[in-house]
Coordinates of C-alpha atoms in Angstrom, one line a residue:
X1 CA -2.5 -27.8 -28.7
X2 CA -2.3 -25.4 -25.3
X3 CA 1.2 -24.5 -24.6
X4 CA 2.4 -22.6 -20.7
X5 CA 4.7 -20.4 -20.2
X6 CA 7.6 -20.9 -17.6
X7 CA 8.7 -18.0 -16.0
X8 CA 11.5 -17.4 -13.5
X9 CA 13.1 -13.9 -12.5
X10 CA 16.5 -12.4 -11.5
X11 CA 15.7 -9.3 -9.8
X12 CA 18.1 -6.5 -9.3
X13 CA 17.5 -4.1 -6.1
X14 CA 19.4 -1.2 -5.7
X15 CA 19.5 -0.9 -1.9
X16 CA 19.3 2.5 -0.1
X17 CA 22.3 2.8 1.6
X18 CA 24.4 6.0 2.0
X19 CA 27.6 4.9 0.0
X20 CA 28.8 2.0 -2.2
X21 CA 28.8 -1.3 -1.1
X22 CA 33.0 -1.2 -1.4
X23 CA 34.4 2.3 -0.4
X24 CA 32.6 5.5 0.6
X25 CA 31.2 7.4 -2.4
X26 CA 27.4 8.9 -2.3
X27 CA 24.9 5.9 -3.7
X28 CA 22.6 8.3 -4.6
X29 CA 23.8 9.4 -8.0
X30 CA 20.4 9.6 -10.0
X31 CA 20.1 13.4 -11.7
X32 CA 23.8 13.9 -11.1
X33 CA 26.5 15.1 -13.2
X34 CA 28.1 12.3 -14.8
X35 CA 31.3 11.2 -12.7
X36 CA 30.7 13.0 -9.6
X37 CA 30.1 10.3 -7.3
X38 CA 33.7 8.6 -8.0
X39 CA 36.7 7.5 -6.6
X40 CA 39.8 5.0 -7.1
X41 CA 38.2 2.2 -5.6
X42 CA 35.0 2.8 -7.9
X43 CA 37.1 3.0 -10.8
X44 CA 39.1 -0.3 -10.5
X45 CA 41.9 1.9 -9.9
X46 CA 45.2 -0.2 -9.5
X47 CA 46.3 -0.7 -6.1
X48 CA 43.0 0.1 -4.2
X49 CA 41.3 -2.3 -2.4
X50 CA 37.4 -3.0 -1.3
X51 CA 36.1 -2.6 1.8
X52 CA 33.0 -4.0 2.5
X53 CA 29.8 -1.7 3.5
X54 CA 28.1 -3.2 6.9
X55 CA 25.0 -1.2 6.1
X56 CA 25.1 -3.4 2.7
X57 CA 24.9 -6.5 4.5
X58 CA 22.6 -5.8 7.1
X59 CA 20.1 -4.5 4.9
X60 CA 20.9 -8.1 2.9
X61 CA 20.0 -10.1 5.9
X62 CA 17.3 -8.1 6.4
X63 CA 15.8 -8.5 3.0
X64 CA 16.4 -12.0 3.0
X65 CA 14.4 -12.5 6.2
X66 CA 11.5 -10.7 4.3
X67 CA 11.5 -12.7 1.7
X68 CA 11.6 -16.2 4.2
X69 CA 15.2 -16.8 3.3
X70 CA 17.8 -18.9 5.3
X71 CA 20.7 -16.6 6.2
X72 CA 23.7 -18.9 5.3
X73 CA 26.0 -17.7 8.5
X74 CA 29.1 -18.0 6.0
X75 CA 28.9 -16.4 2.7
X76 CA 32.0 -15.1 -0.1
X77 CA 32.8 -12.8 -2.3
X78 CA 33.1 -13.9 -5.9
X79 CA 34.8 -12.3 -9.0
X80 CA 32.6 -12.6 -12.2
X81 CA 34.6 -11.6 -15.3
X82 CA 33.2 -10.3 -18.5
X83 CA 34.5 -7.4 -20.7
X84 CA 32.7 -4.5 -21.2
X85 CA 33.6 -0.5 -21.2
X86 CA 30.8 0.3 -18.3
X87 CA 32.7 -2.5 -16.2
X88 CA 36.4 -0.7 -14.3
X89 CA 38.0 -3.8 -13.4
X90 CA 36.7 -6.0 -16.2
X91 CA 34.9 -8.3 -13.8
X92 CA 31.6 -7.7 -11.1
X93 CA 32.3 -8.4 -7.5
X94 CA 29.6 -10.8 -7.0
X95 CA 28.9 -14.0 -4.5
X96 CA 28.4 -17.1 -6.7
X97 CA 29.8 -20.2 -4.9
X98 CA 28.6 -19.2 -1.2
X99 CA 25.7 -16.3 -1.2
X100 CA 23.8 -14.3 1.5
X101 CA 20.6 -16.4 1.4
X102 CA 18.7 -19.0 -0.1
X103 CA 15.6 -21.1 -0.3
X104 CA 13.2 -18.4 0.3
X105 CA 9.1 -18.1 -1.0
X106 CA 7.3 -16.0 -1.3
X107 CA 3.3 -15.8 -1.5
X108 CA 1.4 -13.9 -4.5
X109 CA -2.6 -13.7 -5.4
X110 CA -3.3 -14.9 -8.4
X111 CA -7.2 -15.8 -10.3
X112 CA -6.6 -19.0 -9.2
X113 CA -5.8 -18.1 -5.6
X114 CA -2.7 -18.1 -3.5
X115 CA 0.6 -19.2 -5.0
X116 CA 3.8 -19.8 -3.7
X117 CA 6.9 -18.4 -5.6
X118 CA 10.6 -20.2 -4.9
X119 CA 13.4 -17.8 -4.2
X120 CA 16.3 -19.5 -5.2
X121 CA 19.0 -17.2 -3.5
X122 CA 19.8 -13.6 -3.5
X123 CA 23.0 -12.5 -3.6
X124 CA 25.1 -9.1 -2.6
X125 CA 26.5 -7.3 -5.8
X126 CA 28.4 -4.0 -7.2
X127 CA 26.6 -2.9 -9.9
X128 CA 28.3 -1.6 -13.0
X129 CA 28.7 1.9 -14.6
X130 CA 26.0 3.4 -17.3
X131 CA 26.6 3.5 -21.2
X132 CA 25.5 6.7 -22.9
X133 CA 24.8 6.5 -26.9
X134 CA 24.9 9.6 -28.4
X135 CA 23.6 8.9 -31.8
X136 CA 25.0 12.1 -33.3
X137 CA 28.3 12.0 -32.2
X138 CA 28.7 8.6 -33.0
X139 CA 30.3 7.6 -30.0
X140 CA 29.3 6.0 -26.4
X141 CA 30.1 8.1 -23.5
X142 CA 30.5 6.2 -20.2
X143 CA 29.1 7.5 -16.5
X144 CA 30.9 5.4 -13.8
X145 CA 28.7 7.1 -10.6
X146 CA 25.9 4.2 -10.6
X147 CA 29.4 1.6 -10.2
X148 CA 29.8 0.4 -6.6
X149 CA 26.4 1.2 -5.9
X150 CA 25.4 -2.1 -3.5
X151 CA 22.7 -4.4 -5.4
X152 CA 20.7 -7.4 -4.2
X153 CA 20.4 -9.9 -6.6
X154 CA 16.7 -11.8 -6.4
X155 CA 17.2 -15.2 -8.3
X156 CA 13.6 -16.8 -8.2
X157 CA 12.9 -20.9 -9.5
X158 CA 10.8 -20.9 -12.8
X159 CA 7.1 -21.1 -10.8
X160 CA 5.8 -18.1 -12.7
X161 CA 3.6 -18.8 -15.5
X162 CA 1.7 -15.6 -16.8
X163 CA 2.7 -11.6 -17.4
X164 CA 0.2 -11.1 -14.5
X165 CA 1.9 -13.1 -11.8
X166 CA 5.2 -11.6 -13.0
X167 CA 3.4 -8.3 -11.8
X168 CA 1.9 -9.6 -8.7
X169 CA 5.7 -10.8 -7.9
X170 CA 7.4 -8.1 -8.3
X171 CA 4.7 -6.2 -6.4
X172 CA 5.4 -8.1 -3.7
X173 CA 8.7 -8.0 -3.7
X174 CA 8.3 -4.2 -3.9
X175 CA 6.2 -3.9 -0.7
X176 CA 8.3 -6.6 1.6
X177 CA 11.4 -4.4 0.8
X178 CA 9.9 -1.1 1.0
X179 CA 8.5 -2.0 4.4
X180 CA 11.7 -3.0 5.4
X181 CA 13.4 0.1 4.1
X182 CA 16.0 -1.4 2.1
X183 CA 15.1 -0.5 -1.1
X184 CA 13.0 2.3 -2.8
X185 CA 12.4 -0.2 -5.6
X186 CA 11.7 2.2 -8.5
X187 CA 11.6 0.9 -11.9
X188 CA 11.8 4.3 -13.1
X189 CA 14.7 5.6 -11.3
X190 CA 16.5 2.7 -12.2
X191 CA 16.7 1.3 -8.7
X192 CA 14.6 -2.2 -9.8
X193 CA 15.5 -4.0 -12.9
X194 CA 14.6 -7.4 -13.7
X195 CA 15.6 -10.0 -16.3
X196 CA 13.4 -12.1 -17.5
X197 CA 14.0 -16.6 -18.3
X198 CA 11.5 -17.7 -20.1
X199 CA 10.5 -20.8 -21.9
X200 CA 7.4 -22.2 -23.3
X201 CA 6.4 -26.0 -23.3
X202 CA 2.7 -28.2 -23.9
X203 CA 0.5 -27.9 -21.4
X204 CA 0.9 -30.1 -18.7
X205 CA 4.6 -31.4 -19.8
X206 CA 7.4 -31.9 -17.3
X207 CA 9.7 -31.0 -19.8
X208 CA 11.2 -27.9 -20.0
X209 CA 11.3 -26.1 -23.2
X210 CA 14.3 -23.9 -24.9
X211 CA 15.2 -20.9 -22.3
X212 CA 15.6 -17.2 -23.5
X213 CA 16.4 -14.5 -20.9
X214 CA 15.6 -11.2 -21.8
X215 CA 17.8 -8.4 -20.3
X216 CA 17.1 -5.4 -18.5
X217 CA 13.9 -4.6 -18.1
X218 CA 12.7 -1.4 -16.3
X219 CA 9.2 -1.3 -16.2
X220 CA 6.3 -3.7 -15.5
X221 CA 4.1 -2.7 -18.4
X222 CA 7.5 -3.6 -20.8
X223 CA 7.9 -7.0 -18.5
X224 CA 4.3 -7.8 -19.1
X225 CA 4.4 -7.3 -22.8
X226 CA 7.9 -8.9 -23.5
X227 CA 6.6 -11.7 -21.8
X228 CA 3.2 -11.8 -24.0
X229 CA 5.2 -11.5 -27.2
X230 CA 8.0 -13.6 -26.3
X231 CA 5.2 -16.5 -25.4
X232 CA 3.5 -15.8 -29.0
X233 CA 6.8 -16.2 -30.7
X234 CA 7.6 -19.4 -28.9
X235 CA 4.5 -20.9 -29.9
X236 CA 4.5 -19.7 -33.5
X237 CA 8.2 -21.8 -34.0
X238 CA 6.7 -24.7 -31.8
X239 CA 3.4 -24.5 -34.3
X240 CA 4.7 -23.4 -37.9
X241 CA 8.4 -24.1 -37.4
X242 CA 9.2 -20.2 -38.5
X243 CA 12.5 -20.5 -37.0
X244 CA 15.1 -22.7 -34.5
X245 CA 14.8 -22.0 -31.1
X246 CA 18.4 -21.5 -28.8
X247 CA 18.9 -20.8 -26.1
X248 CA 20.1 -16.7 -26.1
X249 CA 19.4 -13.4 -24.8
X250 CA 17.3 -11.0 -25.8
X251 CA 16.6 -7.2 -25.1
X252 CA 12.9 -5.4 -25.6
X253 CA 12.8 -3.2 -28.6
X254 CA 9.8 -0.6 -27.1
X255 CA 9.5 0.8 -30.2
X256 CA 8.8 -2.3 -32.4
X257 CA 7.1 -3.8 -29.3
X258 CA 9.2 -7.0 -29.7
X259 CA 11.9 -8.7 -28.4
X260 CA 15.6 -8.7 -30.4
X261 CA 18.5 -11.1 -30.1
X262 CA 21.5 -9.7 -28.6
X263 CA 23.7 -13.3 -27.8
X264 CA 23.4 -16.6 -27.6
X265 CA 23.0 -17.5 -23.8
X266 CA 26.1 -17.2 -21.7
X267 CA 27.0 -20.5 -19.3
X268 CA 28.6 -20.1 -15.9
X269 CA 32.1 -21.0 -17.6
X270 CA 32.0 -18.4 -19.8
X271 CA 32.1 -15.9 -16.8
X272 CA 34.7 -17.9 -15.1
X273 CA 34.3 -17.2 -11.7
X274 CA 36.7 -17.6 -9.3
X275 CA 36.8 -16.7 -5.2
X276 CA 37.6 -12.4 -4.7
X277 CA 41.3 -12.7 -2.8
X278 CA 40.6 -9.1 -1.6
X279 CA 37.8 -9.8 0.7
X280 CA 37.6 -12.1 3.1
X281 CA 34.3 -14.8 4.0
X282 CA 31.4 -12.8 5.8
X283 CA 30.8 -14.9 8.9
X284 CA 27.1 -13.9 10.5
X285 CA 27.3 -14.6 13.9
X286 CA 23.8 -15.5 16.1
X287 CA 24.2 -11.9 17.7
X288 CA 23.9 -10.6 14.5
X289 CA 20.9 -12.3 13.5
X290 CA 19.3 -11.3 16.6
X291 CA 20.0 -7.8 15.9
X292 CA 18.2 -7.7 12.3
X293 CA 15.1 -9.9 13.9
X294 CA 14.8 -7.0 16.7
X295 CA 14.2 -4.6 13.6
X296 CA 12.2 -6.2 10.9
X297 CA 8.6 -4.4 10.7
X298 CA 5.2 -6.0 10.9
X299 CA 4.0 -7.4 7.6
X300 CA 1.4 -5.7 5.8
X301 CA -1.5 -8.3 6.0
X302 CA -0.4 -8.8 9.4
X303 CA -1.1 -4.8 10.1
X304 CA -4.2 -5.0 7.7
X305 CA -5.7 -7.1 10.0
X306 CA -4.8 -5.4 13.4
X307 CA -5.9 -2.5 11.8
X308 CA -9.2 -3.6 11.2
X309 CA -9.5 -5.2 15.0
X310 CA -8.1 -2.9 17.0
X311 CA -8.6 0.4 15.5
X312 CA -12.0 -0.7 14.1
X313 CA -11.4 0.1 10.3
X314 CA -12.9 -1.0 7.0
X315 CA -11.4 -4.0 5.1
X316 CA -10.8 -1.0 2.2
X317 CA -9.2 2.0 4.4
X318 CA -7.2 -0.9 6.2
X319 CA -5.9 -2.3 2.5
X320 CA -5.2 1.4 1.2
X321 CA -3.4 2.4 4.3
X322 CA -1.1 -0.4 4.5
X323 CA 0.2 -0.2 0.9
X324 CA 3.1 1.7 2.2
X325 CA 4.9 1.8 5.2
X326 CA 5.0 5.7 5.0
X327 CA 1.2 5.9 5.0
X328 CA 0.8 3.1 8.3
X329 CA 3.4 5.1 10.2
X330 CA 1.8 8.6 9.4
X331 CA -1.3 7.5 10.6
X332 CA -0.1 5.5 13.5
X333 CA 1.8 8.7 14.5
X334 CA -1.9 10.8 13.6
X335 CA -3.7 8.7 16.0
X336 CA -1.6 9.1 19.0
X337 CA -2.5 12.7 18.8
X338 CA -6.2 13.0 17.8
X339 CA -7.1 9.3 19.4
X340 CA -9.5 8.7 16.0
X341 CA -8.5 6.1 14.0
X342 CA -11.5 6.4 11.5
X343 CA -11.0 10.7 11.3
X344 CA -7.2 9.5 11.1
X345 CA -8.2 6.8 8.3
X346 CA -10.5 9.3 6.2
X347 CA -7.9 11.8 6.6
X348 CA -5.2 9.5 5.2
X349 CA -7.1 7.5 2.5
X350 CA -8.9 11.6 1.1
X351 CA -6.9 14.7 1.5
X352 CA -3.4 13.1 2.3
X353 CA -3.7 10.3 -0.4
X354 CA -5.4 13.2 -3.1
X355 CA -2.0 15.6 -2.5
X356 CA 0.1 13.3 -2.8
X357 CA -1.1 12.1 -6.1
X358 CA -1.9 15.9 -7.2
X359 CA 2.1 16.6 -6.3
X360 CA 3.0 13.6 -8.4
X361 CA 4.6 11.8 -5.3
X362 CA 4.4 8.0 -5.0
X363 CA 3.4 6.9 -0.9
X364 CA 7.0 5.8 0.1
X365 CA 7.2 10.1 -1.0
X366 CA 5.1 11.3 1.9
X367 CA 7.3 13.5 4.3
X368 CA 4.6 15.5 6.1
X369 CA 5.1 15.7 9.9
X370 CA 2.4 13.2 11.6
X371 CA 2.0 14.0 15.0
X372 CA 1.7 17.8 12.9
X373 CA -1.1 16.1 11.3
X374 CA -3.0 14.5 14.0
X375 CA -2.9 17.9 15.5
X376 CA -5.0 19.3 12.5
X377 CA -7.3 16.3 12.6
X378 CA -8.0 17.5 16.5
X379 CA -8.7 20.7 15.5
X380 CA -11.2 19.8 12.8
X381 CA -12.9 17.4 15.2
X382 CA -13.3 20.1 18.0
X383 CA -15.0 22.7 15.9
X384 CA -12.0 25.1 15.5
X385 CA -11.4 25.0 12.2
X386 CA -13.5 24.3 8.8
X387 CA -12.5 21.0 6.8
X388 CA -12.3 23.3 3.3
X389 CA -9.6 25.7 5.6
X390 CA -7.9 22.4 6.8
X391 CA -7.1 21.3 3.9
X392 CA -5.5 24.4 2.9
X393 CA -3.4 24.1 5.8
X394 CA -2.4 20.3 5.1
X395 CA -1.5 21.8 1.7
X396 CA 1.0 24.3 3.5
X397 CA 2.3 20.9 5.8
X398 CA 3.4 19.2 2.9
X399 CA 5.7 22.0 1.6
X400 CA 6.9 23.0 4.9
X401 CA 6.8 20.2 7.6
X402 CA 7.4 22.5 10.3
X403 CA 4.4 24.5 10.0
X404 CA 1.9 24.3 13.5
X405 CA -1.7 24.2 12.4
X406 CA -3.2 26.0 15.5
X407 CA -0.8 28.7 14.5
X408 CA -0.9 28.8 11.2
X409 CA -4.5 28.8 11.9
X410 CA -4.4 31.7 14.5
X411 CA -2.2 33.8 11.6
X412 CA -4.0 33.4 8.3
X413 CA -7.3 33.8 10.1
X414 CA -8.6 30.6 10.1
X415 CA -10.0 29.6 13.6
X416 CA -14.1 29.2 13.8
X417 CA -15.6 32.2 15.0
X418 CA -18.9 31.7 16.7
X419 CA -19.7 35.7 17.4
X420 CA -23.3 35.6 16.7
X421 CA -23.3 39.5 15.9
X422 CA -20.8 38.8 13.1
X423 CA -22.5 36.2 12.2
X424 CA -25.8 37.5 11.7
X425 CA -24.9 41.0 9.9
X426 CA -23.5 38.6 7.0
X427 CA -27.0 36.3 7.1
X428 CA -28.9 39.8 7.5
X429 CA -26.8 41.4 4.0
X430 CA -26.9 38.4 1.9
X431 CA -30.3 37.3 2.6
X432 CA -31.6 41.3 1.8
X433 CA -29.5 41.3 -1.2
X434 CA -31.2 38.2 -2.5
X435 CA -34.7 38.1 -2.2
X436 CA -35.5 35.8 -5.2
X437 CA -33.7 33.0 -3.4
X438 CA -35.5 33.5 -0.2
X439 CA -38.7 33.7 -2.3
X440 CA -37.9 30.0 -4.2
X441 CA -37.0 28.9 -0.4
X442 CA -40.0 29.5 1.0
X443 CA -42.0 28.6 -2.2
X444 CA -40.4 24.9 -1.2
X445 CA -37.0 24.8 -3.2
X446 CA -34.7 23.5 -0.4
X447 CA -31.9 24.2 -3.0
X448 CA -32.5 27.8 -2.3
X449 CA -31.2 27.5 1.3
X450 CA -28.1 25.9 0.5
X451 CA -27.4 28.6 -1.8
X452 CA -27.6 31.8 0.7
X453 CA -26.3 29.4 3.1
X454 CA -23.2 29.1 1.0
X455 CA -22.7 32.6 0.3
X456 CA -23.0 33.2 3.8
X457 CA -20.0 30.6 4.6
X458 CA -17.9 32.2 1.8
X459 CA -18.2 35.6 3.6
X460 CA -17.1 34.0 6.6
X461 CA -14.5 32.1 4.9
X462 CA -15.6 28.9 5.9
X463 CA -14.8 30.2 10.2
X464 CA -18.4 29.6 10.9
X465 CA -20.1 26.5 13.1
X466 CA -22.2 25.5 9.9
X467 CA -25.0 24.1 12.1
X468 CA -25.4 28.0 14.3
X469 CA -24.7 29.0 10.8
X470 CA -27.7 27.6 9.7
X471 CA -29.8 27.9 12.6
X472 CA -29.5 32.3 12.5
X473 CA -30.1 32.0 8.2
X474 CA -33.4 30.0 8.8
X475 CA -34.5 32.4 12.2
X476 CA -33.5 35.5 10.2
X477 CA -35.5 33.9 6.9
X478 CA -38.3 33.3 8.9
X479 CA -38.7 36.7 10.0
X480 CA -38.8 38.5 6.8

């Protein structure tokens, strides 16, 4: 018999906000000293009180328009209570009964084309601190900086079916929000987790089959093979009857490379929510919506194609450039200055794309100073200075955005000199200090040429036209 898999998501986004969604505290806490980035309100502290972030919401409407949401103009706050040491006030401010958005889709590629996902809702959360088990001690250590940091919850409907449109979800999801700028969306930072519902039913059945959820998963590779294992060991009950199938959650084991039982599945009663008394509805007002609208960016297929119309690109620098917002407003910004959107492109998609990855920096990473950038490209195009030179330049750019190229040209000696004299005492030592070479050049070994002719460029240090370059080594060749 062929069994499916039915797949459907809860994604957690941290968004990029300054401060916590509830009092004023730095979100950015990853690297820091335990308990740094704490207060009162952060610690369930008695007496204090939440007060909503506005960045938090705007950057939830703005998400939920990405994602083809309705923006529900009145949404609440929600207590969600469950006991558990990394958790101050023993419950999660949440929204359950009334949340941000709902009924959005989504649109993935998959081997059998184009598929729509459901978004059920997403939601505005705080999320909760960070258990620490030290295995030596013996004891758990708790860091409360990551609690109050502001989290969108992602809630999709089960239309997933495979580990690969899991990934080309969440990729998705990844770009819309990064294009926005709402979320940096890194799995390894911690800023994107995901749990996982999954059942597993016979091919082509209506029915659903027994649901497990498997918790907190950081990485796609981990999602991809939970997923895989979780689908075998479905099958293997439905097929040989190994075990009973419930309904629970389950965590990865990465070093067993399966999937362990943690609970049985928790209901909404068990969590028994109940309307936050401390915060008031969120009404969203037209004006509001208006404002968001004004600022959400141009898809990327949209730009892919506008790139390839208007600024004449290939169907493969277009894709590559508009994988990240970072790299389509770098070489937007490029163009204005050098007015080449191919030099711009081959720029972008080569030397930019090669430091970047050389530096270890994802795209979203890129901080160099564009207009900066499109002045180097102008310079290279005019003749002033040598692409292997440029590049050591672009290198200097990325540590230090402030750097000028013409300047930093000027200083480190890097402008093309075209002083024939100069020129041709370097062609006239190299060439008498190498007469085998001009022999095999003359003999008919082109190689030969591009040999001297290197040497020559090296002296130079690559601030030579190559083609007068060329033209005095073959004249002064020809004469001996």
């Amino acid at each position: 018999m062929k069994y499916e898999a039915v797949i459907g998501l809860e994604v957690h986004v941290e968004l990029a906000t300054d401060t916590k969604i509830f009092c004023s505290c730095s979100a950015h806490s990853f690297g820091a000293e335990p308990n740094t980035h704490i207060c009162p309100v952060c610690l369930g502290m008695p007496g204090t009180f939440p007060v909503l972030n506005k960045k938090v919401v705007d950057y939830a409407i703005k998400a939920g328009m990405m994602l083809g949401c309705n923006i529900n103009r009145i949404s609440t706050f929600d207590r969600k209570s469950y006991f558990y040491p990394d958790l101050p006030n023993d419950y999660q401010i949440t929204q359950y009964f009334s949340p941000i958005a709902t009924d959005g889709v989504v649109e993935i590629d998959t081997v059998c084309g184009k598929k729509r996902i459901r978004i059920q809702q997403i939601h505005m959360e705080e999320d909760a601190g960070k258990l620490i088990h030290d295995i030596k001690e013996g004891m758990s250590h708790i860091d409360f900086n990551r609690a109050g940091v502001p989290l969108l919850e992602i809630v999709s409907s089960p239309d997933l079916s495979s580990a690969d449109e899991v990934e080309a979800y969440l990729d998705r999801l990844k770009t819309l929000l990064r294009y926005a700028r709402v979320a940096k969306c890194e799995m390894a930072h911690g800023t994107m987790r995901c749990d996982v519902n999954i059942s597993v039913h016979p091919a082509g059945s209506n029915t659903l089959g027994v649901r497990t959820e498997i918790k907190n998963m950081n990485s796609i590779e981990a999602i991809k093979r939970a997923i895989e294992y979780e689908t075998a060991r479905h099958i293997d009950i439905f097929e040989n009857a190994t075990a009973e199938l419930c309904q629970e959650t389950r965590r990865w084991d990465e070093a067993s490379g399966k999937t362990v039982s943690m609970r049985t599945k928790e209901t909404a009663g068990d969590y028994r929510y109940a309307p936050d008394p401390n915060l008031a509805p969120l009404v969203i007002d037209e004006e509001w919506i208006r404002e968001i609208q004004s600022t959400l960016p141009e898809f990327p297929e949209v730009k892919r194609e506008r790139y390839m119309h208007e600024y004449e690109l290939s169907a493969y620098d277009a894709e590559q450039l508009t994988k990240s917002i970072s790299l389509c407003e770098c070489f937007e910004d490029a163009v204005s200055v050098c007015y080449s959107p191919k030099d711009a492109a081959n720029w972008m998609t080569g030397e930019v794309m090669s430091l970047l990855n050389a530096k270890q920096k994802t795209h979203d990473e890129l901080a160099i100073n564009a207009k900066k950038l499109g002045e180097l490209i102008l310079l290279v195009m005019d003749g002033k200075v040598g692409r292997a030179n440029a590049k050591i330049i672009l290198d200097a750019m990325f540590e230090d955005a402030t750097i000028d190229p013409a300047t930093y040209a000027k200083e480190n000696g890097f402008l093309i000199s075209n002083d024939i004299e100069k020129i041709g005492a370097v062609v006239k030592a190299v060439v008498d200090a190498d007469a085998k070479s001009v022999a095999d050049y003359k003999s008919g070994k082109e190689k030969a040429l591009m040999f001297l002719f290197g040497k020559c460029m090296k002296e130079l240090k690559g601030n030579c036209n190559p083609q007068l370059l060329r033209t005095i080594l073959c004249d002064y060749i020809a004469k001996t």
